[in-house]
Tab-separated table of C-alpha atoms and ligand atoms in Angstrom:
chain	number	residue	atom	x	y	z
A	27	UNK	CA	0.000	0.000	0.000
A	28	UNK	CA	1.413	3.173	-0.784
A	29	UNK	CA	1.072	6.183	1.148
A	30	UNK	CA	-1.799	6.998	-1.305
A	31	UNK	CA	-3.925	4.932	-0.273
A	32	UNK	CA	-3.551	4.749	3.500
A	33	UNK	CA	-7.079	6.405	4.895
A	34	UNK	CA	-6.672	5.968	7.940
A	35	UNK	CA	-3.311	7.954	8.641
A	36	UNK	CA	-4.846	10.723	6.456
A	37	UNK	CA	-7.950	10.568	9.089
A	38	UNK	CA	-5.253	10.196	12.120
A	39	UNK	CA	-3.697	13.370	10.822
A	40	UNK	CA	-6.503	15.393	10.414
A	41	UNK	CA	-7.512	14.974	14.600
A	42	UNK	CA	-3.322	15.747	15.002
A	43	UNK	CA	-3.444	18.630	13.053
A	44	UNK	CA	-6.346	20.600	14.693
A	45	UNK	CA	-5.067	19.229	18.248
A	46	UNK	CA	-7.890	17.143	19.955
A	47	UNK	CA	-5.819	14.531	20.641
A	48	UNK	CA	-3.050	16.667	22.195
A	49	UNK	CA	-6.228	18.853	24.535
A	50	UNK	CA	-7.410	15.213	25.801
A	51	UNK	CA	-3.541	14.283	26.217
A	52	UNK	CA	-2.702	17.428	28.172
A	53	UNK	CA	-5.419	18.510	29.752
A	54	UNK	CA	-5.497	22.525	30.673
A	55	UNK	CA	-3.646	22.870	33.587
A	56	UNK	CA	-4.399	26.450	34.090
A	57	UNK	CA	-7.615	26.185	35.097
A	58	UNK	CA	-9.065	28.629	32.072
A	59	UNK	CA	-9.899	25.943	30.261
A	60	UNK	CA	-8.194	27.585	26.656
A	61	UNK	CA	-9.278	25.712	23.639
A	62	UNK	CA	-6.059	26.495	21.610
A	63	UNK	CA	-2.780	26.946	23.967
A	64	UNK	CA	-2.505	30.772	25.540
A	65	UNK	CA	0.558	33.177	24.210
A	66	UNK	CA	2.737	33.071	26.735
A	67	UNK	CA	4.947	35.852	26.351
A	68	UNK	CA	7.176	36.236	30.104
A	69	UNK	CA	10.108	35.855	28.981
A	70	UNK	CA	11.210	34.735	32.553
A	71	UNK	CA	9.061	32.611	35.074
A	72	UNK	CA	8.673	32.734	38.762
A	73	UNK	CA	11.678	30.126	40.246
A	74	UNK	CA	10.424	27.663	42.821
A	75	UNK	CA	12.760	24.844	44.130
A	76	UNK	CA	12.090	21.143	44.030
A	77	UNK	CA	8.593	19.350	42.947
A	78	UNK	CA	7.063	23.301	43.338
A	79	UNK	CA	9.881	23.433	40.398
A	80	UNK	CA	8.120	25.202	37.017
A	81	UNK	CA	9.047	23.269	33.907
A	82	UNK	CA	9.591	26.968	32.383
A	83	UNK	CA	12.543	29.300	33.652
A	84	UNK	CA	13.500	31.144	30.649
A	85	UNK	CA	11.783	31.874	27.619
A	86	UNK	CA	14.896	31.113	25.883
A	87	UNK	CA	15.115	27.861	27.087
A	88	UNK	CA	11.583	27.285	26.781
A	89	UNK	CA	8.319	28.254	26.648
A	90	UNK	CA	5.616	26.893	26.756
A	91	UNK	CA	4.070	28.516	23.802
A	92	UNK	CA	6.711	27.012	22.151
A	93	UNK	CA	6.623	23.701	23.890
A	94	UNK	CA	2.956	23.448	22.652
A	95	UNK	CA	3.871	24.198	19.191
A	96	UNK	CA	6.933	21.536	19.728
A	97	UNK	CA	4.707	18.813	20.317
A	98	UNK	CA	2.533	19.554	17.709
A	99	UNK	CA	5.310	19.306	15.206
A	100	UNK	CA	6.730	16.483	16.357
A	101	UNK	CA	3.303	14.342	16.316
A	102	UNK	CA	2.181	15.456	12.532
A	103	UNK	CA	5.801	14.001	12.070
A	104	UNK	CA	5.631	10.976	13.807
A	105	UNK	CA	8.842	12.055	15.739
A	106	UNK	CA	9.291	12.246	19.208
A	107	UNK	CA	11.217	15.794	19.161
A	108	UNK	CA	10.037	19.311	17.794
A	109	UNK	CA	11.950	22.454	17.324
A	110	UNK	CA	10.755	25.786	16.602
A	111	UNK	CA	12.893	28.175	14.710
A	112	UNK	CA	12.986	31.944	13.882
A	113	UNK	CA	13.451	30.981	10.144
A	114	UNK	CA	13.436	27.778	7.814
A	115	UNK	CA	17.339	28.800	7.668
A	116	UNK	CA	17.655	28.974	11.274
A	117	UNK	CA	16.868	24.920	11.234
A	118	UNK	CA	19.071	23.892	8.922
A	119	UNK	CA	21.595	25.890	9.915
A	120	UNK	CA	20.847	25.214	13.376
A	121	UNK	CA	21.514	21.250	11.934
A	122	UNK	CA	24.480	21.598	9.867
A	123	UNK	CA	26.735	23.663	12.782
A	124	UNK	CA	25.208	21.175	15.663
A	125	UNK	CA	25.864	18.072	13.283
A	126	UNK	CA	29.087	18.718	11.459
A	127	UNK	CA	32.382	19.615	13.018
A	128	UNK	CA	34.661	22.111	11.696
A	129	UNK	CA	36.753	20.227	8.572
A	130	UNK	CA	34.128	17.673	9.029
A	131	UNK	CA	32.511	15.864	5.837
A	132	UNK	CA	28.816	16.841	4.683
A	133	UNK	CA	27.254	14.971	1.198
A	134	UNK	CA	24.348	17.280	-0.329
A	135	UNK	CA	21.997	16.576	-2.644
A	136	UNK	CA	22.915	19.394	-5.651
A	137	UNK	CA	19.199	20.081	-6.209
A	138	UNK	CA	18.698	23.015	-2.888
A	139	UNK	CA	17.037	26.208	-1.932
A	140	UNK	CA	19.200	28.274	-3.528
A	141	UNK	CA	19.865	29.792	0.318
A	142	UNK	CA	20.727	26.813	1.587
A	143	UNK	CA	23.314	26.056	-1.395
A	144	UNK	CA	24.953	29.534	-0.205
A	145	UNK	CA	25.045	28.461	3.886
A	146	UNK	CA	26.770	25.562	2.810
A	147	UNK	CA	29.302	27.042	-0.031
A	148	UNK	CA	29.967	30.232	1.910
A	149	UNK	CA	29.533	29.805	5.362
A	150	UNK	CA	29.702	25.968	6.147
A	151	UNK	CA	32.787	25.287	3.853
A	152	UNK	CA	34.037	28.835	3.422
A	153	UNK	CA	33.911	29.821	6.837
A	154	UNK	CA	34.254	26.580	8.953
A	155	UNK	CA	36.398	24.473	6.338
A	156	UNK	CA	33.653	21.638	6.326
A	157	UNK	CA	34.210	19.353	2.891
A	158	UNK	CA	30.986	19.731	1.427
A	159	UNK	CA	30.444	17.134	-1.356
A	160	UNK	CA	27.178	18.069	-4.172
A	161	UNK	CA	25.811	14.734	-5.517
A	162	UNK	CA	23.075	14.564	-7.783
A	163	UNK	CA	21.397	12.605	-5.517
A	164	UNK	CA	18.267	11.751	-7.529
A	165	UNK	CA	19.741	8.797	-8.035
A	166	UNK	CA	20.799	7.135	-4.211
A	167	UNK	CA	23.651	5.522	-6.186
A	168	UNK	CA	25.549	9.052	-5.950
A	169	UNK	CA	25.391	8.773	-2.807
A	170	UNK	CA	26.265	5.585	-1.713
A	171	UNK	CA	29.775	6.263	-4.019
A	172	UNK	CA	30.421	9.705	-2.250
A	173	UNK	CA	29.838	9.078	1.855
A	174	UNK	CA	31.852	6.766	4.180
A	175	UNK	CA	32.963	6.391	7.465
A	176	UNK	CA	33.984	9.796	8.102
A	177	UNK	CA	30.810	11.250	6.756
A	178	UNK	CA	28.894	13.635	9.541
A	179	UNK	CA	25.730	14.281	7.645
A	180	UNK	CA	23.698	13.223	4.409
A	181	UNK	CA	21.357	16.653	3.406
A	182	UNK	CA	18.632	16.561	0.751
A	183	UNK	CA	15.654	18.164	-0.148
A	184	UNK	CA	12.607	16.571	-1.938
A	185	UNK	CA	10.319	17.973	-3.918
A	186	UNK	CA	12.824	20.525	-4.665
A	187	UNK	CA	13.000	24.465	-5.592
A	188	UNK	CA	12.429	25.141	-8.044
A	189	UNK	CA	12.240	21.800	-10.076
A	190	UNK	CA	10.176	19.496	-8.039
A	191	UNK	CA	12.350	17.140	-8.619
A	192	UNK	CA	12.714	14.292	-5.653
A	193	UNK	CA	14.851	11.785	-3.892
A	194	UNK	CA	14.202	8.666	-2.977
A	195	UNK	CA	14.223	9.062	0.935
A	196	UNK	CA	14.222	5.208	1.670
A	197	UNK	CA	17.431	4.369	-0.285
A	198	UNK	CA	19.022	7.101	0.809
A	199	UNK	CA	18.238	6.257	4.202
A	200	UNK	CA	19.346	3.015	4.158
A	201	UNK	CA	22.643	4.455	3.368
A	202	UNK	CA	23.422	6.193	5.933
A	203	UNK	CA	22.415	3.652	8.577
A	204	UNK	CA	24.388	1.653	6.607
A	205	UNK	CA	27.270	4.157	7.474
A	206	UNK	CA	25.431	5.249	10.862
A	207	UNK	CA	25.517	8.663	9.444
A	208	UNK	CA	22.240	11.150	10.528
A	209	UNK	CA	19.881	12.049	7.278
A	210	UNK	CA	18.084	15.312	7.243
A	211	UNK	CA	15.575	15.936	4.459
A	212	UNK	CA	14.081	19.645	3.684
A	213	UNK	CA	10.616	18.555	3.535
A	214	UNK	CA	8.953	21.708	2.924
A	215	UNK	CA	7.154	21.308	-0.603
A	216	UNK	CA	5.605	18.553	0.807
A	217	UNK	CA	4.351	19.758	4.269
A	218	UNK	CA	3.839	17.218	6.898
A	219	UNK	CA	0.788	15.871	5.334
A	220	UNK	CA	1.915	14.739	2.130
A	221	UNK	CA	5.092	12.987	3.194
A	222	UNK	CA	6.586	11.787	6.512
A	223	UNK	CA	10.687	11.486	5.850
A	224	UNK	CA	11.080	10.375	9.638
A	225	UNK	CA	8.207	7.020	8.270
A	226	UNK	CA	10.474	6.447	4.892
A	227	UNK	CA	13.565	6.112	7.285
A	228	UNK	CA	15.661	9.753	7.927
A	229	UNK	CA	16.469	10.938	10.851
A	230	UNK	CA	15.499	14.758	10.682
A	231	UNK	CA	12.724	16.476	9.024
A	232	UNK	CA	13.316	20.360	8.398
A	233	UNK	CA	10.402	22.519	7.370
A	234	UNK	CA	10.724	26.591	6.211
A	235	UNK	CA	7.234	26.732	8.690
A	236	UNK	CA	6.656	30.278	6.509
A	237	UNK	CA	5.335	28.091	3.791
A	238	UNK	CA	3.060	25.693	4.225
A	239	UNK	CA	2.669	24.581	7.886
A	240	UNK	CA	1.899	28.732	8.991
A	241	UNK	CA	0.169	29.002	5.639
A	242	UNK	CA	-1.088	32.744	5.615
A	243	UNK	CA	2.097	34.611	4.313
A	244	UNK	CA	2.499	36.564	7.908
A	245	UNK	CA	5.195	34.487	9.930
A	246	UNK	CA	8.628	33.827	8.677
A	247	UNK	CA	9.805	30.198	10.898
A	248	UNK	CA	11.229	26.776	10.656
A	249	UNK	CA	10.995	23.622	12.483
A	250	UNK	CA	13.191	20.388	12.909
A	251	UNK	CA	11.676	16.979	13.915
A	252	UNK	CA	13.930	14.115	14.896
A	253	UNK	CA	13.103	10.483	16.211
A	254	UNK	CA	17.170	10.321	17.394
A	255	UNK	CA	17.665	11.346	20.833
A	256	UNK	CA	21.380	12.189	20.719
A	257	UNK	CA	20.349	14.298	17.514
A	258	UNK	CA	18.145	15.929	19.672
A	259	UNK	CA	20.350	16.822	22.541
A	260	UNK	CA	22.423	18.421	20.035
A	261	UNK	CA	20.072	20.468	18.234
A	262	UNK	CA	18.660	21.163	21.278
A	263	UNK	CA	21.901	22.506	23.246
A	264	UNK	CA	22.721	24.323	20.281
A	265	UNK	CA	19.515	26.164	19.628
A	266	UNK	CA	18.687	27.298	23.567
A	267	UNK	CA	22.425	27.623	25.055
A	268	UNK	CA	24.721	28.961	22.053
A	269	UNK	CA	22.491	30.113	19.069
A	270	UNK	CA	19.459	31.815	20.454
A	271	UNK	CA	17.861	31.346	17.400
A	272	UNK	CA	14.049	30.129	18.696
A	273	UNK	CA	10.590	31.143	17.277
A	274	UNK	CA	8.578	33.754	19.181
A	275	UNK	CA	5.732	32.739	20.787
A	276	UNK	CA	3.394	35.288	18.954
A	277	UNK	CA	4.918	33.525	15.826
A	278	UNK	CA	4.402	29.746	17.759
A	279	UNK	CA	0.580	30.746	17.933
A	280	UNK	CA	0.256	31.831	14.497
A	281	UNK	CA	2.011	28.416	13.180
A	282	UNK	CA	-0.168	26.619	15.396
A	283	UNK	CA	-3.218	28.395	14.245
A	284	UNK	CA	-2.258	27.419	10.572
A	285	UNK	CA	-1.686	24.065	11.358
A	286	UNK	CA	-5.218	23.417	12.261
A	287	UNK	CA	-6.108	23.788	8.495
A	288	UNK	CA	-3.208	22.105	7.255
A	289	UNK	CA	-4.624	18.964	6.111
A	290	UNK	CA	-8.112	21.439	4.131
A	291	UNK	CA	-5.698	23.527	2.673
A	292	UNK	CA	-3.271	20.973	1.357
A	293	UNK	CA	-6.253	19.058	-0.334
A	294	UNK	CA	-7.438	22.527	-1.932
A	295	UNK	CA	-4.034	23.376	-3.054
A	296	UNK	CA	-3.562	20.206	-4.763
A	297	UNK	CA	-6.672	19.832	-6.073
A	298	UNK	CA	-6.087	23.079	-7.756
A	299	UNK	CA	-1.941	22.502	-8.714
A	300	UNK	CA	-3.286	19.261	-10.420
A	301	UNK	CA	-6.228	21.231	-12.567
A	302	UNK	CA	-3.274	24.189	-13.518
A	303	UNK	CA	-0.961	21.855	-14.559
A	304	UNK	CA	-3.060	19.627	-17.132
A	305	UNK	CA	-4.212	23.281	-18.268
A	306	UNK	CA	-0.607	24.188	-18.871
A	307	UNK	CA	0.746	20.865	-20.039
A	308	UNK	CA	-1.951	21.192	-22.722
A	309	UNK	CA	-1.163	24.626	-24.062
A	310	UNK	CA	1.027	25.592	-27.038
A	311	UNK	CA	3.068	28.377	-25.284
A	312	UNK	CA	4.136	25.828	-22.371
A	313	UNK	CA	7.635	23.907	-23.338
A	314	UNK	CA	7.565	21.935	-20.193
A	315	UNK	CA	5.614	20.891	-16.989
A	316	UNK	CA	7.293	19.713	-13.646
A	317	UNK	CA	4.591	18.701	-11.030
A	318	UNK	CA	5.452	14.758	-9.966
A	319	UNK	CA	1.896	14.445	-9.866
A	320	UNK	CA	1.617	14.541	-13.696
A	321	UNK	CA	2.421	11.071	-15.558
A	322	UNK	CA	4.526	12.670	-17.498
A	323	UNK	CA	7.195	13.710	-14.394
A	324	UNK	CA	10.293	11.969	-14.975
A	325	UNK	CA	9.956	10.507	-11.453
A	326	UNK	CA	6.253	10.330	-10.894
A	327	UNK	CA	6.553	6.633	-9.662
A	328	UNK	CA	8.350	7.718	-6.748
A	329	UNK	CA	6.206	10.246	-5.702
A	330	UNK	CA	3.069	8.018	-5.432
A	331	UNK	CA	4.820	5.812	-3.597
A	332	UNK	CA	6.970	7.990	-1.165
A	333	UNK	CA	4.514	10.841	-0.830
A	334	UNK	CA	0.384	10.737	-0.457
A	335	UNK	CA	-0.771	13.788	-2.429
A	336	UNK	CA	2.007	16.289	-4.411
A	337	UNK	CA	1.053	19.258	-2.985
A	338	UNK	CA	0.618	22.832	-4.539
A	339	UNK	CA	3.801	24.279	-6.264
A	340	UNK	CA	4.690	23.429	-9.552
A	341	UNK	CA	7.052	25.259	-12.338
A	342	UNK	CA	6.760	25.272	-16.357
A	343	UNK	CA	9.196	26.524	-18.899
A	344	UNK	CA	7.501	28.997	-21.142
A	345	UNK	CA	7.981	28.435	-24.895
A	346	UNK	CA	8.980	32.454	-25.647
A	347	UNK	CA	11.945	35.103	-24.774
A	348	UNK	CA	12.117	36.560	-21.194
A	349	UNK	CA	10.376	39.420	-22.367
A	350	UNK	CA	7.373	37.389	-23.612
A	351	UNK	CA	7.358	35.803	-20.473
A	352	UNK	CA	7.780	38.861	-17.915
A	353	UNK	CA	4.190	40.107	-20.247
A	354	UNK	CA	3.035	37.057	-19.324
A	355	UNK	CA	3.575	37.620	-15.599
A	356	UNK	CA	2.120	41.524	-15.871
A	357	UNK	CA	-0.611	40.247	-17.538
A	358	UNK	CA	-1.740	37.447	-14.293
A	359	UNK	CA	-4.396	39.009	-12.055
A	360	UNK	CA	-5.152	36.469	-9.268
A	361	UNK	CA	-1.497	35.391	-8.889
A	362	UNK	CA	0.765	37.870	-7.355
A	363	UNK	CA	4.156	38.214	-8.719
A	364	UNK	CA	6.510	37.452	-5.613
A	365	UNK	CA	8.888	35.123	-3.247
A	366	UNK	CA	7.946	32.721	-1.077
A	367	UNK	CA	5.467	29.931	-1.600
A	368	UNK	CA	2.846	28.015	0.427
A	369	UNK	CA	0.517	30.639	1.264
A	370	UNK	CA	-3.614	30.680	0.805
A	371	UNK	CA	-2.928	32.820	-1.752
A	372	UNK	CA	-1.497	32.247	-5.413
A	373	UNK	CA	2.231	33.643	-6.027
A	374	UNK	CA	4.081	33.586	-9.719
A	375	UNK	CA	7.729	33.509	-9.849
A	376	UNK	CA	10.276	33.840	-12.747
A	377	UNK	CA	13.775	33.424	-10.755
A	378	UNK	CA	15.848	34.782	-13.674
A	379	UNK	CA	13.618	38.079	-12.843
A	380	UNK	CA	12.929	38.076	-10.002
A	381	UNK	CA	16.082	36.686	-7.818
A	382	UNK	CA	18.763	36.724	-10.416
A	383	UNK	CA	21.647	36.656	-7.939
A	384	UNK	CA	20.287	33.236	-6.297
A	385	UNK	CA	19.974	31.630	-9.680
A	386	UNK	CA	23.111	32.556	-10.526
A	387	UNK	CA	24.682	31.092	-7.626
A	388	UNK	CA	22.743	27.832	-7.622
A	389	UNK	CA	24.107	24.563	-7.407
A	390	UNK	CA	22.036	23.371	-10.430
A	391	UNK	CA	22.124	27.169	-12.160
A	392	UNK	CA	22.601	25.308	-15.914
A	393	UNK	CA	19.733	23.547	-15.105
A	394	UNK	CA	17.135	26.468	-14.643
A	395	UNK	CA	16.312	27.802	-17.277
A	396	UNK	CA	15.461	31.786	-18.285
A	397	UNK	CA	11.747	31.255	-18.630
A	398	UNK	CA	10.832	29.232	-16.086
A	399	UNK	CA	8.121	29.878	-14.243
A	400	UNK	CA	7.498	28.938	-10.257
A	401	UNK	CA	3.393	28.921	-9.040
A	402	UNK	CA	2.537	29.106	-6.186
A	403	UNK	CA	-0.866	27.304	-6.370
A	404	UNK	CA	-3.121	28.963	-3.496
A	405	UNK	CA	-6.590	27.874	-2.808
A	406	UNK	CA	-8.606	30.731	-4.875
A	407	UNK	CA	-11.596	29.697	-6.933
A	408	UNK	CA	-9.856	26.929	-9.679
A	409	UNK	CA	-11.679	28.171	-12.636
A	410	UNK	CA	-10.476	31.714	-11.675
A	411	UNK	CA	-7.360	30.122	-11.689
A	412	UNK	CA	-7.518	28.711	-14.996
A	413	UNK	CA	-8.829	31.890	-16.253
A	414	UNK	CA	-6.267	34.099	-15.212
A	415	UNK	CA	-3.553	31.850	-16.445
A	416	UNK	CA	-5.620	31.348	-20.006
A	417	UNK	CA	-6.193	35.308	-20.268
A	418	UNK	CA	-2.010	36.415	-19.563
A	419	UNK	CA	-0.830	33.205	-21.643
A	420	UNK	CA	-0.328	34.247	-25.370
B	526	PLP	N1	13.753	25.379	2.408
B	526	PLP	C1	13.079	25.604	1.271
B	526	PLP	C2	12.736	24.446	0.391
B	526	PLP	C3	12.702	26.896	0.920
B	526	PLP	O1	12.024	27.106	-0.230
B	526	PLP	C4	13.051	27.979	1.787
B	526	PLP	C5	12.677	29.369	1.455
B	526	PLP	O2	12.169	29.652	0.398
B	526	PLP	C6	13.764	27.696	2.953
B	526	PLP	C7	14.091	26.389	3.243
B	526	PLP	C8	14.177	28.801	3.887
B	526	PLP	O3	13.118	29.156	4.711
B	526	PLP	P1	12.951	30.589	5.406
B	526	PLP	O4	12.758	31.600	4.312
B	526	PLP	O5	11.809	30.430	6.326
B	526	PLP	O6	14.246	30.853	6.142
């Protein structure tokens, strides 16, 4: 059975995600009686000595905003440990400098965020001398040739930005337990509900949480789950002692808040990816289509059987100049031109426009090419959607 199929973890994960299981785990110990977890925003708590002890001290350490949030993550994950972050970047920076020594040995996939291809050229080899290794890792083989022994950390990223193209999380896995190396996978195209990396075998999930798991385009966060205790520690120590780098409770609420919806919005944002992308894959001004939930997505296969829906962002390559296709952008009504991804609302990118200085430092830069075009596929109206798209194309 693939992941596809499996109804009742999709049901399970709908009760996670809006938090009745968690209220009748933990019941309200503050005697309100709060639905939803209160913002707590002391940054200090009252200290009290032995069993009187409170579980907070300092809001850096934790919180129990936070805390909430924490477990919330970590159980849509099927982890046992939850991190909140101030950024997506904070996480996996957060993971590289807590997992990887200084001249230590890191294998990336070459397919990244284009930000988190710069933290690892400049600042994780430039500044702290780490040999960071780029494997095209869509095929596990790569991989396998490029770690050993030595290895601190396998990184990948699946579906990716901005190709949507994947790895094969088992096999990869099962090479670096082979090699008892950790395995972090940027999950974030995917959300939580679409595909569990900690299930398929890795051994830390990383999220940008200002996509899809906050949802609304107001909160910029990240979050790191892990099933691996000492991993944990790590992270852990890292994030409250040396780095400081934690997400703010107002920001914990609103991630929380999103979360709720997760599962209705991910549905409504495929639903409506899937409709725009037959639309485009049909139309004469459209080279080419990459959304793995088309057939024709070189590695469709292994999205239907690694991941249980194929969420909302997709990219196309449009069959003109990059003046044709900037009109084309000028000429889109219901989708905004802009960055980010994973909000309610419909976003068009062209990178070569748009963020020319990441696509020229990319680790895959020959591979994007001048007229490609990211959407964002929000949860609007789908025959507005079409529309739109129909009216700007030529
Ligand atoms: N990972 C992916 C796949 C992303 O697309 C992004 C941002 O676009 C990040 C991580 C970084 O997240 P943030 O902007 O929250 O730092």
């Amino acid at each position: 059975m693939t992941r596809h199929d499996d109804r009742a973890h999709e049901n399970r994960f709908k009760t996670l995600a809006v938090g009745s299981a968690e209220n009748a785990t933990h019941p309200n110990e503050g005697g309100t009686s709060d639905v939803i977890p209160p913002v707590h925003l002391s940054s200090t708590f009252e200290w009290a000595s032995g069993d009187d002890g409170n579980e907070h001290d300092y809001s850096r350490e934790s919180n129990p905003t936070r805390a909430a949030l924490e477990g919330q993550l970590a159980r849509l994950e099927g982890g046992e440990h939850g991190l909140a972050f101030a950024s997506g970047m904070a996480a996996i920076s957060t993971t590289m400098l807590s997992l990887v020594p200084p001249g230590g040995h890191l294998v990336s996939s070459d397919s990244i965020y284009s930000g988190t291809e710069k933290l690892l050229t400049e600042f994780i080899a430039g500044h702290f001398g780490v040999n960071v290794e780029f494997v095209d890792a869509h095929n596990p083989e790569n991989v396998a040739a490029t770690v050993d022994s030595d290895t601190d950390l396998v990184w990948t990223e699946t579906p990716t930005n901005p190709l949507m193209r994947l790895c094969d999380i088992r096999s990869i896995a099962n090479i670096a337990d082979d090699h008892g190396i950790p395995f972090g996978v940027d999950s974030t195209f995917a959300s939580p509900y679409f595909q569990a990396p900690l299930e398929l075998g890795a051994d830390i999930v990383v999220h940008s949480t200002t996509k899809y798991l906050n949802g609304h385009s107001d909160s910029i966060g990240g979050a790191i789950v892990t099933d691996d205790d000492e991993v944990f520690e790590n992270l852990a120590f890292s994030q409250r002692i040396g780095l400081g780098n934690m997400l703010s409770p107002f920001d914990c609420y609103l991630v929380a808040r999103g979360i709720k919806t997760l599962p209705a919005r991910m549905e409504q944002h495929e639903e409506n990816a899937m409709a725009v992308a037959r639309l485009l894959e049909d139309h004469d001004h459209i080279a080419r289509v990459y959304y793995p939930g088309l057939e024709s997505h070189p590695q469709h296969d292994l999205a239907v059987e690694q991941m249980s829906g194929y969420s909302g962002m997709l990219s196309f390559e449009f069959d003109g100049s990059l003046t044709e296709t900037e009109a084309f952008v000028k000429g889109l009504n219901v989708f905004t031109p802009g960055a980010s991804l994973g909000g309610v609302e419909s976003l068009v990118e062209v990178p070569s426009l748009m963020i020319p200085d990441e696509v020229s430092h990319g680790s895959d830069t020959a591979d994007i090419p001048e007229t490609l075009v990211r959407l964002s596929v929000g949860i609007e109206g789908v025959d507005d959607l079409r529309e739109d798209l129909r009216t700007a194309l030529p």
